[in-house]
Amino acid sequence: MFDPVIAPSGTLLGLLQRGRGDGTLHALTAPRAEALAALNHCVLHDPRHDWQVENRSLYYARLFLDLRGELDEIERHLFAPDDVLETDESRTGLALTVLGHLASYGRRDALELLRRYAAYGTNWAWALDELALRDDDAGLRGLAVAVLARFPSTPEGDAELAAAVRDAFEPRPWRLWADDPREAIASRVRAAGERGSFDRWQRQLTPTGPRPGWSVQAVFDWAQQGIERGALLHVPAARCLTAVAGPDDRPAIVEAARSGNDGARCTALRYLAAAQDPAALDLIEAAVDSPSRLVVDAAVDAFERMCSVAAVERARRWAGRPDVLGAAAGRMLACRGGTEDSHLVLAALRETVRGDGPDAPTLGTLVDGTGRLGIVCAAPVLRHLYRETASSHLRGRAARALAATDPSFAAGFAVECLWDCEESTREVAARHAETGDVRVVEQLRRLASDPAEEAEVQTAVRSRIGPDASAV
């Protein structure tokens, strides 16, 4: 998947791509054709950098409802020739999830489109998962023949079918088909389910990782073999060391952390940091000068996970360093420092934004730290991040920090946050947004009655709305 191209934050497209509440508010006042064009662009070209932590589908589905949007563009996208040529789930996943939400809101055209794509589309498994949550039994049974036809009655086809049944995110359709009155369908699905269970049992009987009785050196060798195969195993290897290492093994582990190969060094550093070994901090400081990026990253990660007083004190010494260890020290103080460290955390936040921009992956920890420490003078930087970041996840963290540091938040950003794409951001807004704006009261009522809204958001809304449904 290519990195998405994000439009400027002041444009309608840029607001919708970011999932900001202002995107919805602007779209509802813009010409309908312009708003729908921007909305379709977002749905068909997923703007998220990390779909695992960023939400957009419910946000876009709600806007489709408000704009009474047609599904022609989504249909053309799903059944375009690219669906056969470009099989990555990222091409169609967001569109299918939006259709799923629209179906749950009663859009029959969305339900029918999901059914058709599950029968004939390349990313059929995703569509089937959406239908498993929204369709009735009759609709799912009607897909059995089309889905099973994807798997020829050959040993290879049966193996692929068993894997599909075993790995299904939502098992409901397969369970229905296993009890289908058509014996040809039911028997094949049951056989696939039994084979999938047998495959899982076989894997459990033949583990490939560490076993009881391994030596410290064997664990180091396993970690190095993983690097040679392209797999980073030093984290589980460090856990293995906890089980196999004794007091007499410490000199060998310390030496591995100082001069071992990459696998051994990463494993030893992680183990010693977790054990709060007195040599760990000096070894980490030495490791950041390693020519191996793996060792440097492992050392920094091990340091940031340390919880000891000694680690925090060392972070105060390292915070001014112009390298990765100095940056890690700033993040540690954001997590574990005291109010006396506020100036160091703020300096780290400003330096990261200045050097790496509003989408730097390490900003979240620093943003959380400004809120935790109540650094009021960080509000201008936090407002800049809120506006400019393309990450809705980071924007939500900025909103929470602003709620703790910015007196203008309740009457400002908190209002638009009620329409934000992230449920955690909507929850913050529901707790803080001033109700003098009539739009706030109306949106609180809508969130309270929307069955698709998260329970945490509705709990926050109800804390603001009295028994007579009036905001207080």
PDB file of C-alpha atoms in Angstrom, residues 28-295:
ATOM      1  CA  LEU A  28     -22.831  19.785   5.439  1.00  0.00           C
ATOM      2  CA  THR A  29     -22.606  23.455   4.439  1.00  0.00           C
ATOM      3  CA  ALA A  30     -20.671  22.948   1.179  1.00  0.00           C
ATOM      4  CA  PRO A  31     -22.334  22.297  -2.196  1.00  0.00           C
ATOM      5  CA  ARG A  32     -23.581  18.718  -2.047  1.00  0.00           C
ATOM      6  CA  ALA A  33     -21.734  17.601  -5.209  1.00  0.00           C
ATOM      7  CA  GLU A  34     -18.452  18.980  -3.887  1.00  0.00           C
ATOM      8  CA  ALA A  35     -18.932  17.322  -0.500  1.00  0.00           C
ATOM      9  CA  LEU A  36     -19.804  13.945  -2.037  1.00  0.00           C
ATOM     10  CA  ALA A  37     -16.796  14.098  -4.374  1.00  0.00           C
ATOM     11  CA  ALA A  38     -14.464  14.687  -1.429  1.00  0.00           C
ATOM     12  CA  LEU A  39     -16.188  11.977   0.609  1.00  0.00           C
ATOM     13  CA  ASN A  40     -15.947   9.413  -2.182  1.00  0.00           C
ATOM     14  CA  HIS A  41     -12.281  10.252  -2.677  1.00  0.00           C
ATOM     15  CA  CYS A  42     -11.613   9.440   0.986  1.00  0.00           C
ATOM     16  CA  VAL A  43     -13.561   6.179   0.943  1.00  0.00           C
ATOM     17  CA  LEU A  44     -11.977   4.947  -2.294  1.00  0.00           C
ATOM     18  CA  HIS A  45      -8.425   6.070  -1.407  1.00  0.00           C
ATOM     19  CA  ASP A  46      -7.930   5.167   2.246  1.00  0.00           C
ATOM     20  CA  PRO A  47      -6.194   8.194   3.833  1.00  0.00           C
ATOM     21  CA  ARG A  48      -5.014   6.414   6.978  1.00  0.00           C
ATOM     22  CA  HIS A  49      -1.329   5.816   7.610  1.00  0.00           C
ATOM     23  CA  ASP A  50      -2.171   3.048  10.108  1.00  0.00           C
ATOM     24  CA  TRP A  51      -5.598   1.448   9.790  1.00  0.00           C
ATOM     25  CA  GLN A  52      -4.996  -0.581  12.973  1.00  0.00           C
ATOM     26  CA  VAL A  53      -5.225   2.465  15.243  1.00  0.00           C
ATOM     27  CA  GLU A  54      -7.200   4.957  13.127  1.00  0.00           C
ATOM     28  CA  ASN A  55     -10.941   4.899  12.520  1.00  0.00           C
ATOM     29  CA  ARG A  56     -12.757   6.366   9.544  1.00  0.00           C
ATOM     30  CA  SER A  57     -15.545   4.011   8.479  1.00  0.00           C
ATOM     31  CA  LEU A  58     -18.316   5.097  10.872  1.00  0.00           C
ATOM     32  CA  TYR A  59     -17.359   8.750  10.324  1.00  0.00           C
ATOM     33  CA  TYR A  60     -17.708   8.398   6.548  1.00  0.00           C
ATOM     34  CA  ALA A  61     -20.874   6.287   6.801  1.00  0.00           C
ATOM     35  CA  ARG A  62     -22.587   8.911   8.945  1.00  0.00           C
ATOM     36  CA  LEU A  63     -21.671  11.603   6.445  1.00  0.00           C
ATOM     37  CA  PHE A  64     -23.010   9.450   3.599  1.00  0.00           C
ATOM     38  CA  LEU A  65     -26.316   9.314   5.473  1.00  0.00           C
ATOM     39  CA  ASP A  66     -26.375  13.052   6.156  1.00  0.00           C
ATOM     40  CA  LEU A  67     -25.621  13.840   2.502  1.00  0.00           C
ATOM     41  CA  ARG A  68     -27.951  11.106   1.215  1.00  0.00           C
ATOM     42  CA  GLY A  69     -25.047   9.868  -0.840  1.00  0.00           C
ATOM     43  CA  GLU A  70     -25.406   7.329  -3.625  1.00  0.00           C
ATOM     44  CA  LEU A  71     -23.172   4.267  -3.821  1.00  0.00           C
ATOM     45  CA  ASP A  72     -22.398   4.372  -7.550  1.00  0.00           C
ATOM     46  CA  GLU A  73     -18.763   5.425  -7.066  1.00  0.00           C
ATOM     47  CA  ILE A  74     -18.148   2.733  -4.457  1.00  0.00           C
ATOM     48  CA  GLU A  75     -19.741   0.118  -6.697  1.00  0.00           C
ATOM     49  CA  ARG A  76     -17.531   1.083  -9.650  1.00  0.00           C
ATOM     50  CA  HIS A  77     -14.477   0.964  -7.411  1.00  0.00           C
ATOM     51  CA  LEU A  78     -15.274  -2.473  -6.010  1.00  0.00           C
ATOM     52  CA  PHE A  79     -15.928  -4.071  -9.378  1.00  0.00           C
ATOM     53  CA  ALA A  80     -13.246  -2.284 -11.396  1.00  0.00           C
ATOM     54  CA  PRO A  81     -10.637  -4.405 -13.249  1.00  0.00           C
ATOM     55  CA  ASP A  82      -8.149  -3.384 -10.536  1.00  0.00           C
ATOM     56  CA  ASP A  83     -10.036  -5.633  -8.150  1.00  0.00           C
ATOM     57  CA  VAL A  84      -8.515  -8.610  -9.957  1.00  0.00           C
ATOM     58  CA  LEU A  85      -5.111  -7.050 -10.614  1.00  0.00           C
ATOM     59  CA  GLU A  86      -4.531  -5.385  -7.219  1.00  0.00           C
ATOM     60  CA  THR A  87      -5.575  -7.863  -4.565  1.00  0.00           C
ATOM     61  CA  ASP A  88      -4.289  -6.058  -1.463  1.00  0.00           C
ATOM     62  CA  GLU A  89      -7.068  -5.670   1.116  1.00  0.00           C
ATOM     63  CA  SER A  90      -6.202  -2.002   1.573  1.00  0.00           C
ATOM     64  CA  ARG A  91      -7.725  -1.166  -1.819  1.00  0.00           C
ATOM     65  CA  THR A  92     -11.255  -2.128  -0.792  1.00  0.00           C
ATOM     66  CA  GLY A  93     -11.238  -2.637   2.987  1.00  0.00           C
ATOM     67  CA  LEU A  94     -12.382   0.850   3.981  1.00  0.00           C
ATOM     68  CA  ALA A  95     -15.128   0.921   1.352  1.00  0.00           C
ATOM     69  CA  LEU A  96     -16.460  -2.454   2.522  1.00  0.00           C
ATOM     70  CA  THR A  97     -16.489  -1.356   6.160  1.00  0.00           C
ATOM     71  CA  VAL A  98     -18.343   1.822   5.250  1.00  0.00           C
ATOM     72  CA  LEU A  99     -20.918  -0.308   3.435  1.00  0.00           C
ATOM     73  CA  GLY A 100     -21.213  -2.460   6.540  1.00  0.00           C
ATOM     74  CA  HIS A 101     -22.073   0.556   8.693  1.00  0.00           C
ATOM     75  CA  LEU A 102     -24.535   1.826   6.091  1.00  0.00           C
ATOM     76  CA  ALA A 103     -26.203  -1.589   6.065  1.00  0.00           C
ATOM     77  CA  SER A 104     -26.538  -1.459   9.859  1.00  0.00           C
ATOM     78  CA  TYR A 105     -28.258   1.927   9.456  1.00  0.00           C
ATOM     79  CA  GLY A 106     -30.822   0.286   7.162  1.00  0.00           C
ATOM     80  CA  ARG A 107     -29.386   1.128   3.734  1.00  0.00           C
ATOM     81  CA  ARG A 108     -30.623  -1.826   1.681  1.00  0.00           C
ATOM     82  CA  ASP A 109     -28.487  -0.825  -1.313  1.00  0.00           C
ATOM     83  CA  ALA A 110     -25.356  -1.161   0.847  1.00  0.00           C
ATOM     84  CA  LEU A 111     -26.412  -4.622   2.012  1.00  0.00           C
ATOM     85  CA  GLU A 112     -27.052  -5.800  -1.549  1.00  0.00           C
ATOM     86  CA  LEU A 113     -23.715  -4.415  -2.722  1.00  0.00           C
ATOM     87  CA  LEU A 114     -21.893  -6.253   0.073  1.00  0.00           C
ATOM     88  CA  ARG A 115     -23.643  -9.489  -0.866  1.00  0.00           C
ATOM     89  CA  ARG A 116     -22.688  -9.111  -4.517  1.00  0.00           C
ATOM     90  CA  TYR A 117     -19.067  -8.341  -3.682  1.00  0.00           C
ATOM     91  CA  ALA A 118     -18.864 -11.305  -1.287  1.00  0.00           C
ATOM     92  CA  ALA A 119     -20.024 -13.511  -4.157  1.00  0.00           C
ATOM     93  CA  TYR A 120     -17.783 -12.126  -6.904  1.00  0.00           C
ATOM     94  CA  GLY A 121     -15.149  -9.762  -5.452  1.00  0.00           C
ATOM     95  CA  THR A 122     -11.511 -10.503  -4.719  1.00  0.00           C
ATOM     96  CA  ASN A 123     -11.623  -9.267  -1.111  1.00  0.00           C
ATOM     97  CA  TRP A 124     -14.672 -11.428  -0.494  1.00  0.00           C
ATOM     98  CA  ALA A 125     -13.632 -12.541   3.011  1.00  0.00           C
ATOM     99  CA  TRP A 126     -13.771  -8.963   4.303  1.00  0.00           C
ATOM    100  CA  ALA A 127     -17.223  -8.461   2.808  1.00  0.00           C
ATOM    101  CA  LEU A 128     -18.367 -11.750   4.331  1.00  0.00           C
ATOM    102  CA  ASP A 129     -17.183 -10.615   7.753  1.00  0.00           C
ATOM    103  CA  GLU A 130     -19.216  -7.412   7.385  1.00  0.00           C
ATOM    104  CA  LEU A 131     -22.273  -9.424   6.391  1.00  0.00           C
ATOM    105  CA  ALA A 132     -21.759 -11.822   9.291  1.00  0.00           C
ATOM    106  CA  LEU A 133     -22.451  -8.897  11.632  1.00  0.00           C
ATOM    107  CA  ARG A 134     -25.370  -7.387   9.710  1.00  0.00           C
ATOM    108  CA  ASP A 135     -27.125  -9.852   7.393  1.00  0.00           C
ATOM    109  CA  ASP A 136     -29.853 -12.295   8.289  1.00  0.00           C
ATOM    110  CA  ASP A 137     -29.505 -16.075   8.068  1.00  0.00           C
ATOM    111  CA  ALA A 138     -31.305 -16.290   4.732  1.00  0.00           C
ATOM    112  CA  GLY A 139     -28.994 -13.743   3.136  1.00  0.00           C
ATOM    113  CA  LEU A 140     -25.880 -15.562   4.359  1.00  0.00           C
ATOM    114  CA  ARG A 141     -27.169 -18.970   3.247  1.00  0.00           C
ATOM    115  CA  GLY A 142     -27.721 -17.513  -0.204  1.00  0.00           C
ATOM    116  CA  LEU A 143     -23.970 -16.893  -0.516  1.00  0.00           C
ATOM    117  CA  ALA A 144     -22.854 -20.436   0.272  1.00  0.00           C
ATOM    118  CA  VAL A 145     -22.731 -21.710  -3.301  1.00  0.00           C
ATOM    119  CA  ALA A 146     -20.851 -18.685  -4.651  1.00  0.00           C
ATOM    120  CA  VAL A 147     -18.257 -18.700  -1.857  1.00  0.00           C
ATOM    121  CA  LEU A 148     -17.605 -22.443  -1.973  1.00  0.00           C
ATOM    122  CA  ALA A 149     -17.236 -22.252  -5.758  1.00  0.00           C
ATOM    123  CA  ARG A 150     -14.041 -20.256  -5.131  1.00  0.00           C
ATOM    124  CA  PHE A 151     -12.422 -23.463  -3.861  1.00  0.00           C
ATOM    125  CA  PRO A 152     -12.148 -26.246  -6.445  1.00  0.00           C
ATOM    126  CA  SER A 153     -12.747 -29.795  -5.284  1.00  0.00           C
ATOM    127  CA  THR A 154      -9.075 -30.689  -5.405  1.00  0.00           C
ATOM    128  CA  PRO A 155      -6.568 -31.318  -2.610  1.00  0.00           C
ATOM    129  CA  GLU A 156      -5.241 -27.776  -3.046  1.00  0.00           C
ATOM    130  CA  GLY A 157      -8.733 -26.275  -3.089  1.00  0.00           C
ATOM    131  CA  ASP A 158      -9.776 -28.228  -0.014  1.00  0.00           C
ATOM    132  CA  ALA A 159      -6.658 -27.053   1.808  1.00  0.00           C
ATOM    133  CA  GLU A 160      -7.429 -23.427   0.919  1.00  0.00           C
ATOM    134  CA  LEU A 161     -11.022 -23.866   2.083  1.00  0.00           C
ATOM    135  CA  ALA A 162      -9.852 -25.337   5.403  1.00  0.00           C
ATOM    136  CA  ALA A 163      -7.555 -22.349   5.898  1.00  0.00           C
ATOM    137  CA  ALA A 164     -10.398 -19.933   5.106  1.00  0.00           C
ATOM    138  CA  VAL A 165     -12.697 -21.590   7.638  1.00  0.00           C
ATOM    139  CA  ARG A 166      -9.936 -21.761  10.270  1.00  0.00           C
ATOM    140  CA  ASP A 167      -8.858 -18.139   9.869  1.00  0.00           C
ATOM    141  CA  ALA A 168     -12.294 -16.531   9.456  1.00  0.00           C
ATOM    142  CA  PHE A 169     -12.602 -13.421  11.614  1.00  0.00           C
ATOM    143  CA  GLU A 170     -16.374 -13.915  11.939  1.00  0.00           C
ATOM    144  CA  PRO A 171     -17.303 -17.642  11.988  1.00  0.00           C
ATOM    145  CA  ARG A 172     -21.085 -17.194  11.777  1.00  0.00           C
ATOM    146  CA  PRO A 173     -21.477 -17.819   8.015  1.00  0.00           C
ATOM    147  CA  TRP A 174     -19.388 -20.989   8.159  1.00  0.00           C
ATOM    148  CA  ARG A 175     -21.391 -22.319  11.090  1.00  0.00           C
ATOM    149  CA  LEU A 176     -24.614 -21.677   9.190  1.00  0.00           C
ATOM    150  CA  TRP A 177     -23.252 -23.437   6.121  1.00  0.00           C
ATOM    151  CA  ALA A 178     -22.067 -26.398   8.183  1.00  0.00           C
ATOM    152  CA  ASP A 179     -25.760 -26.962   9.097  1.00  0.00           C
ATOM    153  CA  ASP A 180     -27.076 -26.197   5.610  1.00  0.00           C
ATOM    154  CA  PRO A 181     -29.892 -28.552   4.510  1.00  0.00           C
ATOM    155  CA  ARG A 182     -28.014 -29.044   1.229  1.00  0.00           C
ATOM    156  CA  GLU A 183     -25.776 -31.955   2.107  1.00  0.00           C
ATOM    157  CA  ALA A 184     -23.142 -31.150  -0.516  1.00  0.00           C
ATOM    158  CA  ILE A 185     -22.559 -27.757   1.106  1.00  0.00           C
ATOM    159  CA  ALA A 186     -22.813 -28.868   4.721  1.00  0.00           C
ATOM    160  CA  SER A 187     -20.514 -31.868   4.363  1.00  0.00           C
ATOM    161  CA  ARG A 188     -17.804 -29.873   2.602  1.00  0.00           C
ATOM    162  CA  VAL A 189     -17.822 -27.058   5.180  1.00  0.00           C
ATOM    163  CA  ARG A 190     -17.796 -29.541   8.079  1.00  0.00           C
ATOM    164  CA  ALA A 191     -14.855 -31.387   6.542  1.00  0.00           C
ATOM    165  CA  ALA A 192     -12.987 -28.113   6.080  1.00  0.00           C
ATOM    166  CA  GLY A 193     -13.637 -27.171   9.707  1.00  0.00           C
ATOM    167  CA  GLU A 194     -12.368 -30.517  10.951  1.00  0.00           C
ATOM    168  CA  ARG A 195      -9.227 -30.236   8.849  1.00  0.00           C
ATOM    169  CA  GLY A 196      -8.572 -26.706  10.127  1.00  0.00           C
ATOM    170  CA  SER A 197      -8.864 -27.907  13.716  1.00  0.00           C
ATOM    171  CA  PHE A 198      -6.475 -30.783  12.979  1.00  0.00           C
ATOM    172  CA  ASP A 199      -3.942 -28.414  11.392  1.00  0.00           C
ATOM    173  CA  ARG A 200      -4.064 -26.178  14.465  1.00  0.00           C
ATOM    174  CA  TRP A 201      -3.565 -29.192  16.746  1.00  0.00           C
ATOM    175  CA  GLN A 202      -0.592 -30.354  14.673  1.00  0.00           C
ATOM    176  CA  ARG A 203       1.096 -26.957  14.935  1.00  0.00           C
ATOM    177  CA  GLN A 204       0.689 -27.032  18.692  1.00  0.00           C
ATOM    178  CA  LEU A 205       2.365 -30.436  18.832  1.00  0.00           C
ATOM    179  CA  THR A 206       5.365 -29.337  16.763  1.00  0.00           C
ATOM    180  CA  PRO A 207       6.616 -26.055  18.239  1.00  0.00           C
ATOM    181  CA  THR A 208       9.654 -24.514  16.575  1.00  0.00           C
ATOM    182  CA  GLY A 209      10.713 -22.159  19.346  1.00  0.00           C
ATOM    183  CA  PRO A 210      12.706 -22.613  22.562  1.00  0.00           C
ATOM    184  CA  ARG A 211      12.196 -25.717  24.657  1.00  0.00           C
ATOM    185  CA  PRO A 212      12.870 -26.531  28.320  1.00  0.00           C
ATOM    186  CA  GLY A 213      16.517 -27.276  28.917  1.00  0.00           C
ATOM    187  CA  TRP A 214      17.860 -24.704  26.462  1.00  0.00           C
ATOM    188  CA  SER A 215      21.034 -22.919  27.515  1.00  0.00           C
ATOM    189  CA  VAL A 216      21.630 -19.178  27.466  1.00  0.00           C
ATOM    190  CA  GLN A 217      23.778 -19.590  24.367  1.00  0.00           C
ATOM    191  CA  ALA A 218      21.024 -21.591  22.647  1.00  0.00           C
ATOM    192  CA  VAL A 219      18.618 -18.698  23.217  1.00  0.00           C
ATOM    193  CA  PHE A 220      21.154 -16.254  21.758  1.00  0.00           C
ATOM    194  CA  ASP A 221      21.628 -18.530  18.740  1.00  0.00           C
ATOM    195  CA  TRP A 222      17.858 -18.713  18.198  1.00  0.00           C
ATOM    196  CA  ALA A 223      17.593 -14.920  18.238  1.00  0.00           C
ATOM    197  CA  GLN A 224      20.416 -14.608  15.702  1.00  0.00           C
ATOM    198  CA  GLN A 225      18.861 -17.241  13.440  1.00  0.00           C
ATOM    199  CA  GLY A 226      15.668 -15.198  13.461  1.00  0.00           C
ATOM    200  CA  ILE A 227      17.546 -12.103  12.239  1.00  0.00           C
ATOM    201  CA  GLU A 228      19.101 -14.155   9.457  1.00  0.00           C
ATOM    202  CA  ARG A 229      15.601 -15.266   8.392  1.00  0.00           C
ATOM    203  CA  GLY A 230      14.273 -11.718   8.557  1.00  0.00           C
ATOM    204  CA  ALA A 231      12.387 -12.172  11.842  1.00  0.00           C
ATOM    205  CA  LEU A 232      13.161 -10.165  14.981  1.00  0.00           C
ATOM    206  CA  LEU A 233      13.003 -12.582  17.917  1.00  0.00           C
ATOM    207  CA  HIS A 234      14.977 -10.760  20.586  1.00  0.00           C
ATOM    208  CA  VAL A 235      11.838  -9.844  22.557  1.00  0.00           C
ATOM    209  CA  PRO A 236      10.610 -13.443  23.014  1.00  0.00           C
ATOM    210  CA  ALA A 237      14.225 -14.523  23.394  1.00  0.00           C
ATOM    211  CA  ALA A 238      14.630 -12.143  26.334  1.00  0.00           C
ATOM    212  CA  ARG A 239      11.577 -13.712  27.947  1.00  0.00           C
ATOM    213  CA  CYS A 240      13.161 -17.117  27.414  1.00  0.00           C
ATOM    214  CA  LEU A 241      16.313 -15.935  29.165  1.00  0.00           C
ATOM    215  CA  THR A 242      14.203 -15.147  32.211  1.00  0.00           C
ATOM    216  CA  ALA A 243      13.298 -18.830  32.368  1.00  0.00           C
ATOM    217  CA  VAL A 244      16.677 -20.401  31.609  1.00  0.00           C
ATOM    218  CA  ALA A 245      19.261 -17.977  33.032  1.00  0.00           C
ATOM    219  CA  GLY A 246      20.651 -18.311  36.533  1.00  0.00           C
ATOM    220  CA  PRO A 247      22.939 -16.094  38.624  1.00  0.00           C
ATOM    221  CA  ASP A 248      26.020 -17.800  37.170  1.00  0.00           C
ATOM    222  CA  ASP A 249      24.971 -16.769  33.643  1.00  0.00           C
ATOM    223  CA  ARG A 250      25.084 -13.014  34.327  1.00  0.00           C
ATOM    224  CA  PRO A 251      28.719 -12.481  33.185  1.00  0.00           C
ATOM    225  CA  ALA A 252      27.979 -14.145  29.842  1.00  0.00           C
ATOM    226  CA  ILE A 253      24.804 -12.096  29.371  1.00  0.00           C
ATOM    227  CA  VAL A 254      26.588  -8.839  30.204  1.00  0.00           C
ATOM    228  CA  GLU A 255      29.359  -9.700  27.765  1.00  0.00           C
ATOM    229  CA  ALA A 256      26.783 -10.497  25.065  1.00  0.00           C
ATOM    230  CA  ALA A 257      25.148  -7.106  25.666  1.00  0.00           C
ATOM    231  CA  ARG A 258      28.554  -5.458  25.276  1.00  0.00           C
ATOM    232  CA  SER A 259      30.021  -7.270  22.274  1.00  0.00           C
ATOM    233  CA  GLY A 260      27.800 -10.110  21.053  1.00  0.00           C
ATOM    234  CA  ASN A 261      26.313 -10.492  17.588  1.00  0.00           C
ATOM    235  CA  ASP A 262      23.125  -8.558  16.848  1.00  0.00           C
ATOM    236  CA  GLY A 263      20.740 -11.260  18.049  1.00  0.00           C
ATOM    237  CA  ALA A 264      22.600 -11.874  21.288  1.00  0.00           C
ATOM    238  CA  ARG A 265      23.174  -8.202  21.986  1.00  0.00           C
ATOM    239  CA  CYS A 266      19.553  -7.176  21.431  1.00  0.00           C
ATOM    240  CA  THR A 267      18.338 -10.072  23.575  1.00  0.00           C
ATOM    241  CA  ALA A 268      20.782  -9.394  26.399  1.00  0.00           C
ATOM    242  CA  LEU A 269      20.024  -5.673  26.501  1.00  0.00           C
ATOM    243  CA  ARG A 270      16.304  -6.344  26.695  1.00  0.00           C
ATOM    244  CA  TYR A 271      16.794  -8.943  29.439  1.00  0.00           C
ATOM    245  CA  LEU A 272      19.113  -6.816  31.574  1.00  0.00           C
ATOM    246  CA  ALA A 273      16.872  -3.746  31.308  1.00  0.00           C
ATOM    247  CA  ALA A 274      13.804  -5.742  32.326  1.00  0.00           C
ATOM    248  CA  ALA A 275      15.733  -7.213  35.256  1.00  0.00           C
ATOM    249  CA  GLN A 276      16.877  -3.705  36.314  1.00  0.00           C
ATOM    250  CA  ASP A 277      20.438  -4.935  36.286  1.00  0.00           C
ATOM    251  CA  PRO A 278      22.844  -2.239  37.569  1.00  0.00           C
ATOM    252  CA  ALA A 279      24.914  -2.524  34.374  1.00  0.00           C
ATOM    253  CA  ALA A 280      21.947  -2.083  32.027  1.00  0.00           C
ATOM    254  CA  LEU A 281      22.011   1.713  31.678  1.00  0.00           C
ATOM    255  CA  ASP A 282      25.731   1.887  30.883  1.00  0.00           C
ATOM    256  CA  LEU A 283      25.371  -0.933  28.370  1.00  0.00           C
ATOM    257  CA  ILE A 284      22.438   0.853  26.718  1.00  0.00           C
ATOM    258  CA  GLU A 285      24.458   4.059  26.465  1.00  0.00           C
ATOM    259  CA  ALA A 286      27.281   2.163  24.795  1.00  0.00           C
ATOM    260  CA  ALA A 287      24.903   0.321  22.452  1.00  0.00           C
ATOM    261  CA  VAL A 288      23.524   3.495  20.841  1.00  0.00           C
ATOM    262  CA  ASP A 289      26.955   3.998  19.265  1.00  0.00           C
ATOM    263  CA  SER A 290      26.699   0.623  17.510  1.00  0.00           C
ATOM    264  CA  PRO A 291      26.810   0.624  13.687  1.00  0.00           C
ATOM    265  CA  SER A 292      23.873  -1.813  13.745  1.00  0.00           C
ATOM    266  CA  ARG A 293      20.482  -0.139  13.564  1.00  0.00           C
ATOM    267  CA  LEU A 294      18.915  -3.223  15.130  1.00  0.00           C
ATOM    268  CA  VAL A 295      21.089  -2.897  18.216  1.00  0.00           C
TER     269      VAL A 295
END
